[in-house]
CSV table of C-alpha atoms in Angstrom, one decimal:
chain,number,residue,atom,x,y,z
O,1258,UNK,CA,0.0,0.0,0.0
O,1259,UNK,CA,1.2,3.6,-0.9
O,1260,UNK,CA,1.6,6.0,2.5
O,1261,UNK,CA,2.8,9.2,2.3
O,1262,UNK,CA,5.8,10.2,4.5
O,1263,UNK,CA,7.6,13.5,5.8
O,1264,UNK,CA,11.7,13.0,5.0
O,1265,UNK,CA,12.1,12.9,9.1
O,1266,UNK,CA,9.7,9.5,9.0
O,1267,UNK,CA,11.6,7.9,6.7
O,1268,UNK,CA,14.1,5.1,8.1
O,1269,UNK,CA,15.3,2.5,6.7
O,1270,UNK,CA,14.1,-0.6,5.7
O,1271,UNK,CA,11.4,0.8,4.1
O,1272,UNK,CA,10.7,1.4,0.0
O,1273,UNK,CA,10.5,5.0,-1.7
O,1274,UNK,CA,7.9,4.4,-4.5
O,1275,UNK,CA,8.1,8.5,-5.3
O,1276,UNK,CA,9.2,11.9,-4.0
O,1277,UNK,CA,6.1,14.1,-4.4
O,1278,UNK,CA,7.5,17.1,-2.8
O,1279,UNK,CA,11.5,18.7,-2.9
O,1280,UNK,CA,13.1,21.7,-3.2
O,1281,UNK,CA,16.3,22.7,-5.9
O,1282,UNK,CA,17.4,21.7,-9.1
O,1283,UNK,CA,18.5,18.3,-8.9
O,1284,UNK,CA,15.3,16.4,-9.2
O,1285,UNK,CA,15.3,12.7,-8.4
O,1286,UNK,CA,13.3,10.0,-9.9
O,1287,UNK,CA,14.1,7.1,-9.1
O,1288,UNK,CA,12.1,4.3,-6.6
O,1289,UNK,CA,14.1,1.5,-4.5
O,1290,UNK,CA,15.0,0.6,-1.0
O,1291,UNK,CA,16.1,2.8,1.6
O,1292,UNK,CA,19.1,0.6,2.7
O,1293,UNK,CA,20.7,2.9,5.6
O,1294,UNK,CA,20.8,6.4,7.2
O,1295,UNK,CA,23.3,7.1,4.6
O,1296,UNK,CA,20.6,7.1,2.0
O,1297,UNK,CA,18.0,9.4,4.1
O,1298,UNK,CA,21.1,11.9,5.3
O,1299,UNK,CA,21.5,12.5,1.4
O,1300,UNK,CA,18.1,12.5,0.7
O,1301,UNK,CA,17.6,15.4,3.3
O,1302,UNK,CA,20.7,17.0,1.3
O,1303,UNK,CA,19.0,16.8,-1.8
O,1304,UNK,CA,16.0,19.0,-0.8
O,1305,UNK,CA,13.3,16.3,-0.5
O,1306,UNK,CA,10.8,17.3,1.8
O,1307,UNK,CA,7.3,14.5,1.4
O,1308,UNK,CA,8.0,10.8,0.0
O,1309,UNK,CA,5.5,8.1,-0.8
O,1310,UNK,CA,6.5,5.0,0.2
O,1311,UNK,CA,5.0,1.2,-0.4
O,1312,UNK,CA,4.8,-0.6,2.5
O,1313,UNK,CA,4.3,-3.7,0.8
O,1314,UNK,CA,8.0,-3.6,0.1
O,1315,UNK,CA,9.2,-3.0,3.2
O,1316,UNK,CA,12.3,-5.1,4.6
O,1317,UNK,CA,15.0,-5.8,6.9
O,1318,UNK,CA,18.2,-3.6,6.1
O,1319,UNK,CA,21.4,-5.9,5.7
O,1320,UNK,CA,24.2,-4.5,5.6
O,1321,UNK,CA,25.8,-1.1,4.9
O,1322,UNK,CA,25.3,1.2,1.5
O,1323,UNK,CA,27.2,3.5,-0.3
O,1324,UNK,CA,24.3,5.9,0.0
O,1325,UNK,CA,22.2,5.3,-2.7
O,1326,UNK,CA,18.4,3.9,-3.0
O,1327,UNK,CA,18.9,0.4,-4.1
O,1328,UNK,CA,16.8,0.0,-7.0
O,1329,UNK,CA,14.7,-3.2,-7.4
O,1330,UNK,CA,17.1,-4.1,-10.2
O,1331,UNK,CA,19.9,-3.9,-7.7
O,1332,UNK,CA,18.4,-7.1,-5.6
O,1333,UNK,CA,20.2,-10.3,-6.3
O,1334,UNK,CA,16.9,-11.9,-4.9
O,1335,UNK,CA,14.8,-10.4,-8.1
O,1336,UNK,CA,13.9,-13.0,-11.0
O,1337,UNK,CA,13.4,-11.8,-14.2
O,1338,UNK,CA,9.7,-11.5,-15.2
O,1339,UNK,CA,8.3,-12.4,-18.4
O,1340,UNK,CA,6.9,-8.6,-19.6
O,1341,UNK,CA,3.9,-8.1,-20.3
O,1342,UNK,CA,2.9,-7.2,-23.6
O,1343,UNK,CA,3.1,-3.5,-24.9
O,1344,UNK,CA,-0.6,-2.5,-25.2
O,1345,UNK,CA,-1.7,-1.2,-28.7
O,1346,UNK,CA,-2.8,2.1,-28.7
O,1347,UNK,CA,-5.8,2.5,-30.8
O,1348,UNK,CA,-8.0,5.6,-31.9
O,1349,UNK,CA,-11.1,7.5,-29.7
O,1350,UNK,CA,-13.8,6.6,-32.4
O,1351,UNK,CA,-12.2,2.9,-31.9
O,1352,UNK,CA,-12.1,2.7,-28.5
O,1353,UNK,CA,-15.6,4.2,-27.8
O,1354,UNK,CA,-17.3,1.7,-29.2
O,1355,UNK,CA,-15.7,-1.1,-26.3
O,1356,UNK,CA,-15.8,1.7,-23.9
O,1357,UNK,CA,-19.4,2.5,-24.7
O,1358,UNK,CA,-20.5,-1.2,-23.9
O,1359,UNK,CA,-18.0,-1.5,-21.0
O,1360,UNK,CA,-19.7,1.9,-19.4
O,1361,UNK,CA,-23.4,-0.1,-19.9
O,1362,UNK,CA,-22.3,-3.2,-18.4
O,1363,UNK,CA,-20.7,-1.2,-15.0
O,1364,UNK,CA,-23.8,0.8,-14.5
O,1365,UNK,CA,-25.1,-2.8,-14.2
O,1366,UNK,CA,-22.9,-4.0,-12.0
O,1367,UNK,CA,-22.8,-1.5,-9.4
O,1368,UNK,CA,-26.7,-1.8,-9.3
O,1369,UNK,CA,-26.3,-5.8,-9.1
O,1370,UNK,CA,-23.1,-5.0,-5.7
O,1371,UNK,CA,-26.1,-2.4,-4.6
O,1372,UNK,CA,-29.1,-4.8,-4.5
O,1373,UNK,CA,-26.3,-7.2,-2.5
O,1374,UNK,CA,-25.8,-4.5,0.1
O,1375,UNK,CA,-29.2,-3.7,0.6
O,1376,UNK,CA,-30.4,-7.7,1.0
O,1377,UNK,CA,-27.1,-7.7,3.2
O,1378,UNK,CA,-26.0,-11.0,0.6
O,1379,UNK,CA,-22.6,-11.2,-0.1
O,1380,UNK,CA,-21.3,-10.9,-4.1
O,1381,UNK,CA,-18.9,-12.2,-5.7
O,1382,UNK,CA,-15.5,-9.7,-5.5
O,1383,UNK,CA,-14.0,-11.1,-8.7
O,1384,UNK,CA,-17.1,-9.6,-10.6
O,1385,UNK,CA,-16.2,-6.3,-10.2
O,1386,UNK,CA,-12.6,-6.7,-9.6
O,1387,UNK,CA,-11.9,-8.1,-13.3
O,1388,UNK,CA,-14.4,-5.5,-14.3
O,1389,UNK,CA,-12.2,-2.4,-12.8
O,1390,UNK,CA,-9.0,-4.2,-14.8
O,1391,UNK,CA,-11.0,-4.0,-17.9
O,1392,UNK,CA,-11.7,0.1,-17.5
O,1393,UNK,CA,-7.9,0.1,-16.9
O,1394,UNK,CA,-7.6,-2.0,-20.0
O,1395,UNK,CA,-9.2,0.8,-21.8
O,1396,UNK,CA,-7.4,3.6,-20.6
O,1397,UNK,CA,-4.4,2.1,-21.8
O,1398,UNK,CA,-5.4,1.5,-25.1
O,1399,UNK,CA,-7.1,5.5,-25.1
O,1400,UNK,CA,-7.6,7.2,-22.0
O,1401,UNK,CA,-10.0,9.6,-24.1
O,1402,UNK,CA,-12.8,7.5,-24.4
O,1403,UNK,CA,-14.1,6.8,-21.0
O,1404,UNK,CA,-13.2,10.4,-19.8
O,1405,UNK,CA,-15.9,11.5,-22.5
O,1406,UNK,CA,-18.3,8.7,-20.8
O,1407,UNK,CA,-18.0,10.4,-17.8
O,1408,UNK,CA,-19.6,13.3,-19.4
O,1409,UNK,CA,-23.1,11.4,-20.3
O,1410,UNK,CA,-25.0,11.3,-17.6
O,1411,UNK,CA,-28.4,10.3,-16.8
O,1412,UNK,CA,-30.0,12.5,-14.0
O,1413,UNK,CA,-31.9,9.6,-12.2
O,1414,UNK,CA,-28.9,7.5,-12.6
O,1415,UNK,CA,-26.4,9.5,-10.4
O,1416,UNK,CA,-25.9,6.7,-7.6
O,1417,UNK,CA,-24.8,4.3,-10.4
O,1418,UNK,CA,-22.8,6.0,-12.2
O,1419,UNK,CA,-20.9,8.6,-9.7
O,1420,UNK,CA,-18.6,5.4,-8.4
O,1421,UNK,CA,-18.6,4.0,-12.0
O,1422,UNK,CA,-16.8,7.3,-12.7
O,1423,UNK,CA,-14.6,7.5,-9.9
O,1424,UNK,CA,-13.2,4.2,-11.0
O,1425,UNK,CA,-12.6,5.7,-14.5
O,1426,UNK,CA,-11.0,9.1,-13.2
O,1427,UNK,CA,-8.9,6.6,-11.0
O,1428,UNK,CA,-7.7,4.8,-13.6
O,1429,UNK,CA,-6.5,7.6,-15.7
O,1430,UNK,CA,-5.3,9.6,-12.1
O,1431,UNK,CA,-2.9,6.5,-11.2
O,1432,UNK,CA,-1.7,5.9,-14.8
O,1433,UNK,CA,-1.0,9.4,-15.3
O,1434,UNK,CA,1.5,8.8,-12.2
O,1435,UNK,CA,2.9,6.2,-13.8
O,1436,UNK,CA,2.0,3.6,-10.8
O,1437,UNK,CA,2.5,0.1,-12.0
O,1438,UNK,CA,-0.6,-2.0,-13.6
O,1439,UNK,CA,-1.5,-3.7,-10.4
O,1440,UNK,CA,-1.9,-0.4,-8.0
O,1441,UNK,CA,-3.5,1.3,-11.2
O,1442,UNK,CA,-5.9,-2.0,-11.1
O,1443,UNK,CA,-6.6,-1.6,-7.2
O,1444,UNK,CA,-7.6,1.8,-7.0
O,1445,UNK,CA,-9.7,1.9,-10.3
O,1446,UNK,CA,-11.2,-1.3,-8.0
O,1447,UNK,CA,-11.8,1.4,-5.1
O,1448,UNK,CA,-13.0,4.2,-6.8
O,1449,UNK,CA,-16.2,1.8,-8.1
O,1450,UNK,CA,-17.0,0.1,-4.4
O,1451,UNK,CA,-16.5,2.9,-2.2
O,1452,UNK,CA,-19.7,4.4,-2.1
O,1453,UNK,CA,-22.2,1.3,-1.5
O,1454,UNK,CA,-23.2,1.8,1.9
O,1455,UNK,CA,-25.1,4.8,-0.2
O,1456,UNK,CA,-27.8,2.7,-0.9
O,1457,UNK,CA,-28.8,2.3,3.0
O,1458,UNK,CA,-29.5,6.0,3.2
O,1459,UNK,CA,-33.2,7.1,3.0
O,1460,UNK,CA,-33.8,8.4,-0.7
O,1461,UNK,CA,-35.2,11.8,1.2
O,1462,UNK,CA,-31.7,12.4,2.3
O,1463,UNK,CA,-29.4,11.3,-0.3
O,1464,UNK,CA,-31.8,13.2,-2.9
O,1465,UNK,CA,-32.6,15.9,-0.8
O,1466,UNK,CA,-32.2,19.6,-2.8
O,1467,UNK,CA,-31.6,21.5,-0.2
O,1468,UNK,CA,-28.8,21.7,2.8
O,1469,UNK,CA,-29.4,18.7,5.3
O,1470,UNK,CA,-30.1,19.5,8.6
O,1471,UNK,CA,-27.4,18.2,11.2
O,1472,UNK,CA,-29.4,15.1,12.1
O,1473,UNK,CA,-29.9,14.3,7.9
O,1474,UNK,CA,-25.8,15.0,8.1
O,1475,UNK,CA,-25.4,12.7,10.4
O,1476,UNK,CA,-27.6,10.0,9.0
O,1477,UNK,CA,-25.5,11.0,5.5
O,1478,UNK,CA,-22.4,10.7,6.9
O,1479,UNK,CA,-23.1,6.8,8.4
O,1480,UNK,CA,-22.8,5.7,4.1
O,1481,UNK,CA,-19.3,5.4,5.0
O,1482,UNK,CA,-19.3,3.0,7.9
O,1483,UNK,CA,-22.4,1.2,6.1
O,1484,UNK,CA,-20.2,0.3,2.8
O,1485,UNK,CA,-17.1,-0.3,5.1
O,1486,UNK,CA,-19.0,-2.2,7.5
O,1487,UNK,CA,-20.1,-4.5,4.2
O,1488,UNK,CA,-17.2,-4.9,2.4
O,1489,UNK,CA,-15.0,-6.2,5.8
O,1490,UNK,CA,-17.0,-9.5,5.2
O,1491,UNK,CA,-16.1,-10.0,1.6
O,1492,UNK,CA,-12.8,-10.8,0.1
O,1493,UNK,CA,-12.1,-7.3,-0.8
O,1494,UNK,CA,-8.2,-6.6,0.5
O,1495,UNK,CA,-7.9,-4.4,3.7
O,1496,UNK,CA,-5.8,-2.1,2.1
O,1497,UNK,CA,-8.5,-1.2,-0.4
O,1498,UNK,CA,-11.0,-1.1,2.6
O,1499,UNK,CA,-8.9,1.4,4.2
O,1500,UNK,CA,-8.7,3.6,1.3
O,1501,UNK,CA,-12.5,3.3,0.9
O,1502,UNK,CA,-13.0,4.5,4.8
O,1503,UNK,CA,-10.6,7.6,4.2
O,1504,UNK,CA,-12.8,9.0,1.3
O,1505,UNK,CA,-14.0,11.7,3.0
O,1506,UNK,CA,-11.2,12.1,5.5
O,1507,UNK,CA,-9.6,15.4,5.3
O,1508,UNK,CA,-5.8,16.9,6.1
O,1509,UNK,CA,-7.2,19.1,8.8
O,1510,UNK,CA,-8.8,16.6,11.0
O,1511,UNK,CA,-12.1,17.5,10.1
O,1512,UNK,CA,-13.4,15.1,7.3
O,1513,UNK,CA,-15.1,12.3,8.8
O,1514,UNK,CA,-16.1,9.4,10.2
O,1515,UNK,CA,-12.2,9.2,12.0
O,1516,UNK,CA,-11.1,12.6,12.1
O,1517,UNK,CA,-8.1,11.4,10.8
O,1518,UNK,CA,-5.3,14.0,9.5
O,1519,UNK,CA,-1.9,14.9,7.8
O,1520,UNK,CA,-0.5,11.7,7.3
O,1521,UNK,CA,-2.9,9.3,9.0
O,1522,UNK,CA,-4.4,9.5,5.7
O,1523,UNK,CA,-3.2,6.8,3.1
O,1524,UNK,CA,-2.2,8.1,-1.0
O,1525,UNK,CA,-4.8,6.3,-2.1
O,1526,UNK,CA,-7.4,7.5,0.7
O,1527,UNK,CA,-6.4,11.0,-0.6
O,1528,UNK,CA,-6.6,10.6,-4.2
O,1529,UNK,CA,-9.9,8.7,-4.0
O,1530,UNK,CA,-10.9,12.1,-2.2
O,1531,UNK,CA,-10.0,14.1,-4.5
O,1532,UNK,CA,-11.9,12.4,-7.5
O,1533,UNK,CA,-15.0,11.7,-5.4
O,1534,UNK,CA,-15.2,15.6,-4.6
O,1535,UNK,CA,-14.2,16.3,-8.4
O,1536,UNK,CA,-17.6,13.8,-9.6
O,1537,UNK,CA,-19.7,15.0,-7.5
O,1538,UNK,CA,-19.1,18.6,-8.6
O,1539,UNK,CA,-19.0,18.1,-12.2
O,1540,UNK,CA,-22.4,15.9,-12.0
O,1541,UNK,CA,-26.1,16.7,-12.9
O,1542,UNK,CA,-28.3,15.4,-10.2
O,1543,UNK,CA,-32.6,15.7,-10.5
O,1544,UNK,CA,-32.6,18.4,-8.4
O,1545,UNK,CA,-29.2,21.2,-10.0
O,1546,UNK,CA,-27.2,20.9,-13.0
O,1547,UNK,CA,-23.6,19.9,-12.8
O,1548,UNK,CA,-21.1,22.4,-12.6
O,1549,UNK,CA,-18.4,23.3,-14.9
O,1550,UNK,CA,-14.8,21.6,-14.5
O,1551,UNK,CA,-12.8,24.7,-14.3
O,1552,UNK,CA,-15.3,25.6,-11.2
O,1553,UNK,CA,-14.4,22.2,-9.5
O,1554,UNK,CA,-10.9,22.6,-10.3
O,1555,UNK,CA,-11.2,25.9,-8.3
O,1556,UNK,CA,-12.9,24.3,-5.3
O,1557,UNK,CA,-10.7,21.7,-5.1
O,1558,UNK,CA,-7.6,24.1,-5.3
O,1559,UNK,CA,-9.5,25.7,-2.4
O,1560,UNK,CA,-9.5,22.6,0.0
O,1561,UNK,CA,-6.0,22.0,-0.3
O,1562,UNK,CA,-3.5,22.2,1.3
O,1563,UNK,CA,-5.6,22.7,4.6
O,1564,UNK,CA,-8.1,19.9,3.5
O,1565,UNK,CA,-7.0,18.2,0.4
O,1566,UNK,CA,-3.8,17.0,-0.4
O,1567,UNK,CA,-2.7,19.9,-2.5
O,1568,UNK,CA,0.3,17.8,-4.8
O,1569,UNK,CA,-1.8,15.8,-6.0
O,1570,UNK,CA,-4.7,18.1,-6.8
O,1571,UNK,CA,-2.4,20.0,-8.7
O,1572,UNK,CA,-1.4,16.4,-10.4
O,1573,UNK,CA,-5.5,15.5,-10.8
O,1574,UNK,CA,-6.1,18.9,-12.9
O,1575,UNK,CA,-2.8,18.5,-14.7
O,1576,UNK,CA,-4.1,14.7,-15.6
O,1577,UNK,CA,-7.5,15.7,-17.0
O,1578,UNK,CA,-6.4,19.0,-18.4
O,1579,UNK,CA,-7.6,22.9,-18.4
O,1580,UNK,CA,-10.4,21.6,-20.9
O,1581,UNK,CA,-11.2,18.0,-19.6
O,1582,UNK,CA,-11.8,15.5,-22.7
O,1583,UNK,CA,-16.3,15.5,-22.9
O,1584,UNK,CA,-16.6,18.9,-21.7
O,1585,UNK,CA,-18.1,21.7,-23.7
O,1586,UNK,CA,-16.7,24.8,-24.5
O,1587,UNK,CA,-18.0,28.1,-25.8
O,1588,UNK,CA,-15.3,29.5,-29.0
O,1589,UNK,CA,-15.0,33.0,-29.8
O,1590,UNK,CA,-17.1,32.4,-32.8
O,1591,UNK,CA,-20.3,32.3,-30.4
O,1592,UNK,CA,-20.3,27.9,-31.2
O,1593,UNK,CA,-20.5,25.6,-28.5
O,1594,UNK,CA,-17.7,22.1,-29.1
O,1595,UNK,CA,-16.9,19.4,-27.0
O,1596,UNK,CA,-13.6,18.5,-26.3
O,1597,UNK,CA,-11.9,15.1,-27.8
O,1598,UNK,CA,-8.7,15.1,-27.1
O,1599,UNK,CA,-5.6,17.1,-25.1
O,1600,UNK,CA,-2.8,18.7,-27.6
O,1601,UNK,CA,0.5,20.1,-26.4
O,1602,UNK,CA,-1.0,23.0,-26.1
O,1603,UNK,CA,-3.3,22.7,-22.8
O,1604,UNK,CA,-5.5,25.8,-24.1
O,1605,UNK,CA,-6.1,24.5,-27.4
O,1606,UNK,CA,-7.3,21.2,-27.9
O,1607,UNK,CA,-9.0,18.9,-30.5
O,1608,UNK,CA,-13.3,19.6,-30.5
O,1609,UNK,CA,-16.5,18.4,-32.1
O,1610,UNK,CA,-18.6,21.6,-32.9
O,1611,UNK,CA,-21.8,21.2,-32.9
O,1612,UNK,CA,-24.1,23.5,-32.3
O,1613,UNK,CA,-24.1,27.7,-33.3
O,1614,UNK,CA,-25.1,29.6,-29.8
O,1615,UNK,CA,-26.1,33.1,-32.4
O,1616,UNK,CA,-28.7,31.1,-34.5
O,1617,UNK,CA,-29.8,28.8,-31.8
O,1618,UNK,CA,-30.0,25.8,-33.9
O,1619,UNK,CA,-27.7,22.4,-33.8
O,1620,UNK,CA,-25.0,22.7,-36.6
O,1621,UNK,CA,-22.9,19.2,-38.7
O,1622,UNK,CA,-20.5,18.2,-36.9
O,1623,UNK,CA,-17.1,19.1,-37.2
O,1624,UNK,CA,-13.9,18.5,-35.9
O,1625,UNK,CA,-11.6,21.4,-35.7
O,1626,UNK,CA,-7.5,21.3,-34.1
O,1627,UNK,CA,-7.6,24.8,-32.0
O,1628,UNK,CA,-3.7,24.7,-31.9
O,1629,UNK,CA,-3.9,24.8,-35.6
O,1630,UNK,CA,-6.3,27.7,-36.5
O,1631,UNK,CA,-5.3,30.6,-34.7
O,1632,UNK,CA,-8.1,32.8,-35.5
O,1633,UNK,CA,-10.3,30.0,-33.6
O,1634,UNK,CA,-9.9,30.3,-29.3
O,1635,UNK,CA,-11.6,29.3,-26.6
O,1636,UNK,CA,-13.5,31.5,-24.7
O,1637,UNK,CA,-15.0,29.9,-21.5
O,1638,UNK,CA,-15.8,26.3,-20.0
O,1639,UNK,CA,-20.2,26.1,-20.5
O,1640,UNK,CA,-22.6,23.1,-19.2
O,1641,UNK,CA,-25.5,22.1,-21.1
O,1642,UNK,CA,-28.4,23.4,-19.4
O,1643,UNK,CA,-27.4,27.0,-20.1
O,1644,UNK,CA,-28.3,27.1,-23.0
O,1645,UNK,CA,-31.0,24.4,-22.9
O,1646,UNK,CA,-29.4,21.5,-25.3
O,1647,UNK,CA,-29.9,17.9,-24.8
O,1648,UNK,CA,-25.6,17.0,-25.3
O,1649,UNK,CA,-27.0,13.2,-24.2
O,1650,UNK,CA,-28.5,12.8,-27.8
O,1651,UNK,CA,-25.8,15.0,-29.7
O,1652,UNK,CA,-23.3,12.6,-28.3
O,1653,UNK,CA,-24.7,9.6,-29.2
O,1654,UNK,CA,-25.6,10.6,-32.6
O,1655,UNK,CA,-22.8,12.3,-33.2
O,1656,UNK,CA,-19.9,11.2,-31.5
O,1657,UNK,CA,-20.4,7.4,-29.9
O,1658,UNK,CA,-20.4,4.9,-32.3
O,1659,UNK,CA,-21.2,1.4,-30.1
């Protein structure tokens, strides 16, 4: 399991998976064990201030070092293993046709684990388990096409499809960290359990328009110890379980149901945070519209660093992008587009326009590179229901193809 660590925790024995925070030039990359004091004294040295370390690695220091991290290719112990194959990489209008079906068949899953934690039966953890490794599947072949999935939403469907989602931003959050397969696997697998013990809340409080009173907050707040409570008698790992209990913790000792802070808070509890706050944000519930992503962005930039864990919210926007891939944009030539892909240049990336704001009326559909017609800018982030279009329809006649 990834923790994150202050420098002065560190000791050794244990395994650096990443620095997320130093100061100065020299920037180091590199993961391995931490074989002595040497290796921490130059660490220190070398500016680094926060590490994240995988304490599934830990071990028993033999020996003395010359003061380097011992890379996993430095144990004699290691055996060669066989590689896995390089996954093809294959086009959006390929992809969304397997990710359109894959999408369908989660939103049926989670209601299948949700019926389960209602009758308080137990399910079967492989179900979803090689389900999660098939949305990481799909991000590897094109991270595009279930980012714009996570765009179409049905109102009524919000409890089905916010963890389905969270698994998906998960997946492209940890791969964009470069975390190996299997941790990119486990907390795609988190992000799509860790809301369950939802389903045991009274439908006048989960659905409720208005602000809960502190008895309905209290009431909301037990989802957490429900879905925990659930998943502790299943063969889901205890590590995953942890995350899944941290999802609302917060850095300031304030989140609940622990009151947990700082560094009592796992990586993955943290991150799963941070895309549970982002969904919830960007989605359209019966009762308000969604907001845009550049407004979640901005209240997630808020909560951190007091609340939120702010390196990796910095990371989270940086991995979806100033113009996140399904979202729509208003262009300086009063048309509305959605975004397809990312370019190099983060302000100017690949859209579908569809539909001309001045004459009110849906227009072909037309794909247009923004970094390649300079006359052609984007002039602010928009959400559907301002100007009253249906971009469920428009997507699926114009841009899914499953």
């Amino acid at each position: 399991m990834l923790k994150r660590i202050s420098i002065d925790a560190l000791k050794p024995g244990m395994f650096v998976h990443k620095i997320l925070e130093q100061k100065g030039a020299l920037e180091i990359k590199n993961q391995g064990k931490v074989t002595s004091q040497k290796v921490i004294d130059l660490l220190k040295k070398q500016g680094v201030k926060v590490l994240a370390i995988d304490t599934d690695k830990a071990f028993e220091p033999v020996g003395a070092s010359d003061g380097k991290i011992l890379s996993e290719s430095d144990r004699p112990e290691k055996v060669t293993a066989k590689k896995k194959p390089k996954t093809v990489k294959v086009s959006l209008e390929s992809e969304l046709t397997k990710a359109t079906k894959l999408h369908a068949q989660g939103k049926e899953i989670q209601k299948l684990l949700l019926d389960n934690v209602k009758k308080e039966t137990p399910f079967d953890a492989s179900i979803p388990k090689e389900f999660s490794n098939k949305l990481v599947a799909s991000v590897d072949r094109n991270p595009d096409a279930l980012l714009c999935l996570t765009k179409i939403r049905e109102k009524d469907d919000y409890l089905l499809e916010h963890s389905l989602n969270v698994a998906i931003l998960l997946a492209n959050f940890a791969t964009f960290l470069g975390l190996p397969e299997e941790k990119v696997q486990e907390l795609s697998y988190t992000g799509f359990l860790h809301d369950l013990g939802k389903i045991n809340i009274p439908d006048e409080i989960l659905h409720k328009p208005g602000r809960l009173t502190d008895p309905e907050m209290e009431i909301m707040k037990s989802h957490v110890k429900h879905g925990v409570d659930y998943l502790l008698n299943t063969d889901v790992a205890k590590p995953l379980i942890q995350a899944i209990s941290e999802h609302h913790e917060r850095l300031d000792g304030l989140g609940y149901p622990a009151g947990k802070k700082g560094d009592e808070i796992s990586t993955e509890g943290r991150m799963l945070a941070i895309a549970d706050m982002y969904d919830a944000l960007t989605a359209d519930r019966v009762y308000k519209a969604g907001m845009s992503s550049q407004k979640a962005f901005s209240i997630l930039m808020n909560e951190a660093p007091t609340r939120l864990d702010v390196v990796l919210v910095q990371q989270f926007i940086k991995c979806l992008g100033v113009y996140p891939v399904g979202s729509l944009v208003l262009l300086s030539n009063e048309r509305l587009a959605m975004v397809l892909k990312q370019n190099n240049s983060p302000f100017s990336p690949i859209v579908k326009v569809f539909y001309s704001v001045k004459g009110n009326h849906y227009l072909t559909p037309k794909d247009i590179d923004l970094s390649g017609d300079k006359a052609l800018k984007i002039d602010k982030a928009v959400i559907a229901s301002d100007y009253g279009i249906d971009v469920n329809a428009f997507f699926e006649r114009s841009v899914s193809i499953g």
